[in-house]
Structure formats: C-alpha cells, structure tokens
Amino acid sequence: AFRDKNYMNLEAELMETVFKRVTRALRDGAVSIDDVQAAVNMDDFRDRFAHGDAELTANYAIVTKGMVRKAYIEARDGREIR
C-alpha cells in the first residue's frame, strides 16, 4: 500500500463504485437499507482485494456491506429506513 498509488487508487475506485451503485439502486426503487444491500453487489472487486485469501474474502464482504450502508445513509441525507 505504501510503495505506490495502486492500492490507494483501487480503494478510491471501490468507494466511487459503491456510491454509484447505491444511487442506482435507490433510483431503481430500492427504499430500505436491506433492499439496497440486496441490490448492490460488489463481488467484482473482491478478488482485487482478497487475492484468494479466505480471511480477506470474508472480511471483504463485511467491509463492503458497511460501505454500502454508509453510502445509503449519505444518499438519503442521514436517514436509514429498515
């Protein structure tokens, strides 16, 4: 992570993509956080972060679910609907 900007750029790409997908899910009719988390799939980034490591793969799912939740709250001006 500290040798070059590749990892930092990957993280920035992930965050941007999460926000775009959350916004699209809301625009397409998802209302609750559960609806949005079901609609937003971030698996296409998983191997770029986990590189096949089982523990990193498990953690990736937890982290991206949290990122989706935060993007959802931001997109809804701080309101979360369950």
PDB file of N, CA and C in Angstrom, residues 1-78:
ATOM      1  N   ALA A   1       0.817  -1.196   0.000  1.00  0.00           N
ATOM      2  CA  ALA A   1       0.000   0.000   0.000  1.00  0.00           C
ATOM      3  C   ALA A   1       0.857   1.255   0.000  1.00  0.00           C
ATOM      4  N   PHE A   2       2.057   1.182   0.523  1.00  0.00           N
ATOM      5  CA  PHE A   2       2.877   2.379   0.631  1.00  0.00           C
ATOM      6  C   PHE A   2       3.958   2.476  -0.454  1.00  0.00           C
ATOM      7  N   ARG A   3       4.078   1.480  -1.317  1.00  0.00           N
ATOM      8  CA  ARG A   3       5.099   1.514  -2.363  1.00  0.00           C
ATOM      9  C   ARG A   3       4.684   2.406  -3.524  1.00  0.00           C
ATOM     10  N   ASP A   4       3.381   2.362  -3.845  1.00  0.00           N
ATOM     11  CA  ASP A   4       2.886   3.156  -4.959  1.00  0.00           C
ATOM     12  C   ASP A   4       1.423   3.498  -4.726  1.00  0.00           C
ATOM     13  N   LYS A   5       0.804   4.110  -5.700  1.00  0.00           N
ATOM     14  CA  LYS A   5      -0.571   4.574  -5.537  1.00  0.00           C
ATOM     15  C   LYS A   5      -1.608   3.563  -6.022  1.00  0.00           C
ATOM     16  N   ASN A   6      -1.202   2.405  -6.445  1.00  0.00           N
ATOM     17  CA  ASN A   6      -2.154   1.436  -6.998  1.00  0.00           C
ATOM     18  C   ASN A   6      -3.237   1.045  -6.005  1.00  0.00           C
ATOM     19  N   TYR A   7      -2.852   0.726  -4.784  1.00  0.00           N
ATOM     20  CA  TYR A   7      -3.835   0.316  -3.774  1.00  0.00           C
ATOM     21  C   TYR A   7      -4.748   1.476  -3.401  1.00  0.00           C
ATOM     22  N   MET A   8      -4.177   2.643  -3.269  1.00  0.00           N
ATOM     23  CA  MET A   8      -4.984   3.822  -2.960  1.00  0.00           C
ATOM     24  C   MET A   8      -5.989   4.089  -4.091  1.00  0.00           C
ATOM     25  N   ASN A   9      -5.543   3.956  -5.327  1.00  0.00           N
ATOM     26  CA  ASN A   9      -6.440   4.149  -6.464  1.00  0.00           C
ATOM     27  C   ASN A   9      -7.535   3.081  -6.496  1.00  0.00           C
ATOM     28  N   LEU A  10      -7.190   1.854  -6.128  1.00  0.00           N
ATOM     29  CA  LEU A  10      -8.177   0.781  -6.070  1.00  0.00           C
ATOM     30  C   LEU A  10      -9.229   1.080  -5.009  1.00  0.00           C
ATOM     31  N   GLU A  11      -8.813   1.546  -3.849  1.00  0.00           N
ATOM     32  CA  GLU A  11      -9.766   1.914  -2.800  1.00  0.00           C
ATOM     33  C   GLU A  11     -10.675   3.053  -3.248  1.00  0.00           C
ATOM     34  N   ALA A  12     -10.117   4.045  -3.923  1.00  0.00           N
ATOM     35  CA  ALA A  12     -10.914   5.167  -4.422  1.00  0.00           C
ATOM     36  C   ALA A  12     -11.922   4.677  -5.454  1.00  0.00           C
ATOM     37  N   GLU A  13     -11.503   3.768  -6.323  1.00  0.00           N
ATOM     38  CA  GLU A  13     -12.409   3.197  -7.328  1.00  0.00           C
ATOM     39  C   GLU A  13     -13.539   2.417  -6.654  1.00  0.00           C
ATOM     40  N   LEU A  14     -13.214   1.663  -5.617  1.00  0.00           N
ATOM     41  CA  LEU A  14     -14.221   0.909  -4.883  1.00  0.00           C
ATOM     42  C   LEU A  14     -15.247   1.849  -4.254  1.00  0.00           C
ATOM     43  N   MET A  15     -14.778   2.884  -3.587  1.00  0.00           N
ATOM     44  CA  MET A  15     -15.701   3.821  -2.923  1.00  0.00           C
ATOM     45  C   MET A  15     -16.610   4.512  -3.939  1.00  0.00           C
ATOM     46  N   GLU A  16     -16.039   4.937  -5.043  1.00  0.00           N
ATOM     47  CA  GLU A  16     -16.829   5.596  -6.085  1.00  0.00           C
ATOM     48  C   GLU A  16     -17.877   4.642  -6.656  1.00  0.00           C
ATOM     49  N   THR A  17     -17.483   3.406  -6.874  1.00  0.00           N
ATOM     50  CA  THR A  17     -18.402   2.419  -7.431  1.00  0.00           C
ATOM     51  C   THR A  17     -19.511   2.087  -6.448  1.00  0.00           C
ATOM     52  N   VAL A  18     -19.185   1.960  -5.169  1.00  0.00           N
ATOM     53  CA  VAL A  18     -20.210   1.713  -4.152  1.00  0.00           C
ATOM     54  C   VAL A  18     -21.256   2.822  -4.202  1.00  0.00           C
ATOM     55  N   PHE A  19     -20.809   4.064  -4.189  1.00  0.00           N
ATOM     56  CA  PHE A  19     -21.755   5.172  -4.181  1.00  0.00           C
ATOM     57  C   PHE A  19     -22.610   5.189  -5.445  1.00  0.00           C
ATOM     58  N   LYS A  20     -22.009   4.933  -6.599  1.00  0.00           N
ATOM     59  CA  LYS A  20     -22.766   4.895  -7.854  1.00  0.00           C
ATOM     60  C   LYS A  20     -23.819   3.792  -7.825  1.00  0.00           C
ATOM     61  N   ARG A  21     -23.457   2.628  -7.319  1.00  0.00           N
ATOM     62  CA  ARG A  21     -24.397   1.503  -7.302  1.00  0.00           C
ATOM     63  C   ARG A  21     -25.518   1.717  -6.289  1.00  0.00           C
ATOM     64  N   VAL A  22     -25.192   2.327  -5.157  1.00  0.00           N
ATOM     65  CA  VAL A  22     -26.227   2.647  -4.173  1.00  0.00           C
ATOM     66  C   VAL A  22     -27.199   3.660  -4.771  1.00  0.00           C
ATOM     67  N   THR A  23     -26.658   4.678  -5.409  1.00  0.00           N
ATOM     68  CA  THR A  23     -27.503   5.693  -6.038  1.00  0.00           C
ATOM     69  C   THR A  23     -28.404   5.064  -7.097  1.00  0.00           C
ATOM     70  N   ARG A  24     -27.856   4.170  -7.890  1.00  0.00           N
ATOM     71  CA  ARG A  24     -28.647   3.484  -8.924  1.00  0.00           C
ATOM     72  C   ARG A  24     -29.743   2.632  -8.284  1.00  0.00           C
ATOM     73  N   ALA A  25     -29.420   1.918  -7.221  1.00  0.00           N
ATOM     74  CA  ALA A  25     -30.415   1.077  -6.541  1.00  0.00           C
ATOM     75  C   ALA A  25     -31.564   1.930  -6.012  1.00  0.00           C
ATOM     76  N   LEU A  26     -31.237   3.072  -5.425  1.00  0.00           N
ATOM     77  CA  LEU A  26     -32.279   3.970  -4.924  1.00  0.00           C
ATOM     78  C   LEU A  26     -33.117   4.514  -6.079  1.00  0.00           C
ATOM     79  N   ARG A  27     -32.469   4.914  -7.141  1.00  0.00           N
ATOM     80  CA  ARG A  27     -33.180   5.422  -8.314  1.00  0.00           C
ATOM     81  C   ARG A  27     -34.094   4.355  -8.923  1.00  0.00           C
ATOM     82  N   ASP A  28     -33.656   3.097  -8.848  1.00  0.00           N
ATOM     83  CA  ASP A  28     -34.432   1.985  -9.415  1.00  0.00           C
ATOM     84  C   ASP A  28     -35.543   1.498  -8.498  1.00  0.00           C
ATOM     85  N   GLY A  29     -35.712   2.132  -7.335  1.00  0.00           N
ATOM     86  CA  GLY A  29     -36.851   1.819  -6.478  1.00  0.00           C
ATOM     87  C   GLY A  29     -36.555   1.179  -5.143  1.00  0.00           C
ATOM     88  N   ALA A  30     -35.301   0.855  -4.849  1.00  0.00           N
ATOM     89  CA  ALA A  30     -34.978   0.316  -3.529  1.00  0.00           C
ATOM     90  C   ALA A  30     -35.222   1.416  -2.503  1.00  0.00           C
ATOM     91  N   VAL A  31     -35.785   1.052  -1.359  1.00  0.00           N
ATOM     92  CA  VAL A  31     -36.114   2.046  -0.341  1.00  0.00           C
ATOM     93  C   VAL A  31     -35.342   1.784   0.945  1.00  0.00           C
ATOM     94  N   SER A  32     -35.439   0.583   1.466  1.00  0.00           N
ATOM     95  CA  SER A  32     -34.819   0.274   2.754  1.00  0.00           C
ATOM     96  C   SER A  32     -33.342  -0.075   2.572  1.00  0.00           C
ATOM     97  N   ILE A  33     -32.620  -0.023   3.667  1.00  0.00           N
ATOM     98  CA  ILE A  33     -31.214  -0.415   3.635  1.00  0.00           C
ATOM     99  C   ILE A  33     -31.086  -1.873   3.214  1.00  0.00           C
ATOM    100  N   ASP A  34     -32.014  -2.709   3.643  1.00  0.00           N
ATOM    101  CA  ASP A  34     -31.976  -4.122   3.253  1.00  0.00           C
ATOM    102  C   ASP A  34     -32.168  -4.279   1.744  1.00  0.00           C
ATOM    103  N   ASP A  35     -33.086  -3.484   1.161  1.00  0.00           N
ATOM    104  CA  ASP A  35     -33.303  -3.518  -0.292  1.00  0.00           C
ATOM    105  C   ASP A  35     -32.032  -3.120  -1.036  1.00  0.00           C
ATOM    106  N   VAL A  36     -31.401  -2.062  -0.561  1.00  0.00           N
ATOM    107  CA  VAL A  36     -30.204  -1.557  -1.230  1.00  0.00           C
ATOM    108  C   VAL A  36     -29.066  -2.553  -1.100  1.00  0.00           C
ATOM    109  N   GLN A  37     -28.864  -3.100   0.091  1.00  0.00           N
ATOM    110  CA  GLN A  37     -27.775  -4.062   0.263  1.00  0.00           C
ATOM    111  C   GLN A  37     -28.006  -5.319  -0.577  1.00  0.00           C
ATOM    112  N   ALA A  38     -29.255  -5.690  -0.790  1.00  0.00           N
ATOM    113  CA  ALA A  38     -29.540  -6.838  -1.653  1.00  0.00           C
ATOM    114  C   ALA A  38     -29.281  -6.504  -3.123  1.00  0.00           C
ATOM    115  N   ALA A  39     -29.496  -5.257  -3.497  1.00  0.00           N
ATOM    116  CA  ALA A  39     -29.352  -4.842  -4.897  1.00  0.00           C
ATOM    117  C   ALA A  39     -27.906  -4.541  -5.292  1.00  0.00           C
ATOM    118  N   VAL A  40     -27.095  -4.126  -4.326  1.00  0.00           N
ATOM    119  CA  VAL A  40     -25.727  -3.704  -4.633  1.00  0.00           C
ATOM    120  C   VAL A  40     -24.770  -4.876  -4.409  1.00  0.00           C
ATOM    121  N   ASN A  41     -24.175  -5.327  -5.490  1.00  0.00           N
ATOM    122  CA  ASN A  41     -23.233  -6.437  -5.443  1.00  0.00           C
ATOM    123  C   ASN A  41     -21.844  -5.903  -5.766  1.00  0.00           C
ATOM    124  N   MET A  42     -20.921  -6.114  -4.861  1.00  0.00           N
ATOM    125  CA  MET A  42     -19.555  -5.624  -5.048  1.00  0.00           C
ATOM    126  C   MET A  42     -18.563  -6.772  -5.267  1.00  0.00           C
ATOM    127  N   ASP A  43     -19.065  -7.941  -5.641  1.00  0.00           N
ATOM    128  CA  ASP A  43     -18.200  -9.108  -5.817  1.00  0.00           C
ATOM    129  C   ASP A  43     -17.135  -8.919  -6.892  1.00  0.00           C
ATOM    130  N   ASP A  44     -17.397  -8.044  -7.868  1.00  0.00           N
ATOM    131  CA  ASP A  44     -16.424  -7.862  -8.938  1.00  0.00           C
ATOM    132  C   ASP A  44     -15.112  -7.234  -8.443  1.00  0.00           C
ATOM    133  N   PHE A  45     -15.115  -6.662  -7.273  1.00  0.00           N
ATOM    134  CA  PHE A  45     -13.898  -6.093  -6.691  1.00  0.00           C
ATOM    135  C   PHE A  45     -13.224  -7.056  -5.719  1.00  0.00           C
ATOM    136  N   ARG A  46     -13.931  -8.071  -5.246  1.00  0.00           N
ATOM    137  CA  ARG A  46     -13.444  -8.934  -4.164  1.00  0.00           C
ATOM    138  C   ARG A  46     -12.059  -9.508  -4.422  1.00  0.00           C
ATOM    139  N   ASP A  47     -11.848 -10.120  -5.567  1.00  0.00           N
ATOM    140  CA  ASP A  47     -10.552 -10.760  -5.824  1.00  0.00           C
ATOM    141  C   ASP A  47      -9.417  -9.749  -5.967  1.00  0.00           C
ATOM    142  N   ARG A  48      -9.765  -8.526  -6.342  1.00  0.00           N
ATOM    143  CA  ARG A  48      -8.736  -7.490  -6.460  1.00  0.00           C
ATOM    144  C   ARG A  48      -8.204  -7.095  -5.078  1.00  0.00           C
ATOM    145  N   PHE A  49      -9.010  -7.304  -4.045  1.00  0.00           N
ATOM    146  CA  PHE A  49      -8.584  -7.010  -2.678  1.00  0.00           C
ATOM    147  C   PHE A  49      -8.112  -8.268  -1.947  1.00  0.00           C
ATOM    148  N   ALA A  50      -8.816  -9.373  -2.104  1.00  0.00           N
ATOM    149  CA  ALA A  50      -8.550 -10.572  -1.305  1.00  0.00           C
ATOM    150  C   ALA A  50      -7.521 -11.506  -1.923  1.00  0.00           C
ATOM    151  N   HIS A  51      -7.351 -11.488  -3.225  1.00  0.00           N
ATOM    152  CA  HIS A  51      -6.374 -12.335  -3.910  1.00  0.00           C
ATOM    153  C   HIS A  51      -6.493 -13.804  -3.508  1.00  0.00           C
ATOM    154  N   GLY A  52      -7.738 -14.270  -3.306  1.00  0.00           N
ATOM    155  CA  GLY A  52      -7.974 -15.671  -2.990  1.00  0.00           C
ATOM    156  C   GLY A  52      -7.805 -16.051  -1.533  1.00  0.00           C
ATOM    157  N   ASP A  53      -7.410 -15.150  -0.679  1.00  0.00           N
ATOM    158  CA  ASP A  53      -7.232 -15.422   0.747  1.00  0.00           C
ATOM    159  C   ASP A  53      -8.605 -15.520   1.422  1.00  0.00           C
ATOM    160  N   ALA A  54      -8.878 -16.631   2.104  1.00  0.00           N
ATOM    161  CA  ALA A  54     -10.192 -16.876   2.707  1.00  0.00           C
ATOM    162  C   ALA A  54     -10.565 -15.827   3.758  1.00  0.00           C
ATOM    163  N   GLU A  55      -9.630 -15.468   4.609  1.00  0.00           N
ATOM    164  CA  GLU A  55      -9.922 -14.489   5.655  1.00  0.00           C
ATOM    165  C   GLU A  55     -10.200 -13.107   5.052  1.00  0.00           C
ATOM    166  N   LEU A  56      -9.389 -12.707   4.074  1.00  0.00           N
ATOM    167  CA  LEU A  56      -9.619 -11.422   3.424  1.00  0.00           C
ATOM    168  C   LEU A  56     -10.944 -11.416   2.670  1.00  0.00           C
ATOM    169  N   THR A  57     -11.290 -12.551   2.078  1.00  0.00           N
ATOM    170  CA  THR A  57     -12.566 -12.655   1.368  1.00  0.00           C
ATOM    171  C   THR A  57     -13.726 -12.471   2.330  1.00  0.00           C
ATOM    172  N   ALA A  58     -13.675 -13.105   3.489  1.00  0.00           N
ATOM    173  CA  ALA A  58     -14.729 -12.966   4.493  1.00  0.00           C
ATOM    174  C   ALA A  58     -14.808 -11.529   4.992  1.00  0.00           C
ATOM    175  N   ASN A  59     -13.671 -10.929   5.246  1.00  0.00           N
ATOM    176  CA  ASN A  59     -13.647  -9.537   5.717  1.00  0.00           C
ATOM    177  C   ASN A  59     -14.141  -8.575   4.647  1.00  0.00           C
ATOM    178  N   TYR A  60     -13.845  -8.861   3.389  1.00  0.00           N
ATOM    179  CA  TYR A  60     -14.280  -8.002   2.291  1.00  0.00           C
ATOM    180  C   TYR A  60     -15.798  -7.868   2.289  1.00  0.00           C
ATOM    181  N   ALA A  61     -16.497  -8.977   2.468  1.00  0.00           N
ATOM    182  CA  ALA A  61     -17.964  -8.946   2.484  1.00  0.00           C
ATOM    183  C   ALA A  61     -18.481  -8.056   3.615  1.00  0.00           C
ATOM    184  N   ILE A  62     -17.868  -8.137   4.759  1.00  0.00           N
ATOM    185  CA  ILE A  62     -18.279  -7.325   5.912  1.00  0.00           C
ATOM    186  C   ILE A  62     -18.005  -5.849   5.649  1.00  0.00           C
ATOM    187  N   VAL A  63     -16.829  -5.558   5.143  1.00  0.00           N
ATOM    188  CA  VAL A  63     -16.434  -4.169   4.901  1.00  0.00           C
ATOM    189  C   VAL A  63     -17.310  -3.534   3.825  1.00  0.00           C
ATOM    190  N   THR A  64     -17.540  -4.242   2.721  1.00  0.00           N
ATOM    191  CA  THR A  64     -18.334  -3.645   1.651  1.00  0.00           C
ATOM    192  C   THR A  64     -19.794  -3.475   2.058  1.00  0.00           C
ATOM    193  N   LYS A  65     -20.312  -4.364   2.883  1.00  0.00           N
ATOM    194  CA  LYS A  65     -21.681  -4.186   3.380  1.00  0.00           C
ATOM    195  C   LYS A  65     -21.771  -2.892   4.196  1.00  0.00           C
ATOM    196  N   GLY A  66     -20.769  -2.631   5.012  1.00  0.00           N
ATOM    197  CA  GLY A  66     -20.721  -1.393   5.778  1.00  0.00           C
ATOM    198  C   GLY A  66     -20.577  -0.173   4.885  1.00  0.00           C
ATOM    199  N   MET A  67     -19.801  -0.296   3.826  1.00  0.00           N
ATOM    200  CA  MET A  67     -19.638   0.815   2.884  1.00  0.00           C
ATOM    201  C   MET A  67     -20.958   1.125   2.179  1.00  0.00           C
ATOM    202  N   VAL A  68     -21.678   0.082   1.804  1.00  0.00           N
ATOM    203  CA  VAL A  68     -22.979   0.271   1.158  1.00  0.00           C
ATOM    204  C   VAL A  68     -23.927   0.981   2.126  1.00  0.00           C
ATOM    205  N   ARG A  69     -23.921   0.580   3.378  1.00  0.00           N
ATOM    206  CA  ARG A  69     -24.786   1.217   4.380  1.00  0.00           C
ATOM    207  C   ARG A  69     -24.450   2.701   4.531  1.00  0.00           C
ATOM    208  N   LYS A  70     -23.176   3.016   4.611  1.00  0.00           N
ATOM    209  CA  LYS A  70     -22.776   4.420   4.766  1.00  0.00           C
ATOM    210  C   LYS A  70     -23.133   5.241   3.533  1.00  0.00           C
ATOM    211  N   ALA A  71     -22.950   4.678   2.353  1.00  0.00           N
ATOM    212  CA  ALA A  71     -23.313   5.386   1.126  1.00  0.00           C
ATOM    213  C   ALA A  71     -24.824   5.591   1.059  1.00  0.00           C
ATOM    214  N   TYR A  72     -25.581   4.596   1.508  1.00  0.00           N
ATOM    215  CA  TYR A  72     -27.049   4.696   1.557  1.00  0.00           C
ATOM    216  C   TYR A  72     -27.472   5.839   2.485  1.00  0.00           C
ATOM    217  N   ILE A  73     -26.887   5.889   3.671  1.00  0.00           N
ATOM    218  CA  ILE A  73     -27.231   6.941   4.632  1.00  0.00           C
ATOM    219  C   ILE A  73     -26.866   8.311   4.060  1.00  0.00           C
ATOM    220  N   GLU A  74     -25.714   8.409   3.442  1.00  0.00           N
ATOM    221  CA  GLU A  74     -25.313   9.683   2.838  1.00  0.00           C
ATOM    222  C   GLU A  74     -26.278  10.086   1.722  1.00  0.00           C
ATOM    223  N   ALA A  75     -26.651   9.138   0.888  1.00  0.00           N
ATOM    224  CA  ALA A  75     -27.562   9.436  -0.226  1.00  0.00           C
ATOM    225  C   ALA A  75     -28.952   9.831   0.256  1.00  0.00           C
ATOM    226  N   ARG A  76     -29.338   9.369   1.447  1.00  0.00           N
ATOM    227  CA  ARG A  76     -30.659   9.672   1.992  1.00  0.00           C
ATOM    228  C   ARG A  76     -30.588  10.765   3.060  1.00  0.00           C
ATOM    229  N   ASP A  77     -29.565  11.592   3.002  1.00  0.00           N
ATOM    230  CA  ASP A  77     -29.409  12.724   3.934  1.00  0.00           C
ATOM    231  C   ASP A  77     -29.456  12.307   5.403  1.00  0.00           C
ATOM    232  N   GLY A  78     -28.796  11.196   5.700  1.00  0.00           N
ATOM    233  CA  GLY A  78     -28.674  10.775   7.091  1.00  0.00           C
ATOM    234  C   GLY A  78     -29.803   9.912   7.609  1.00  0.00           C
TER     235      GLY A  78
END
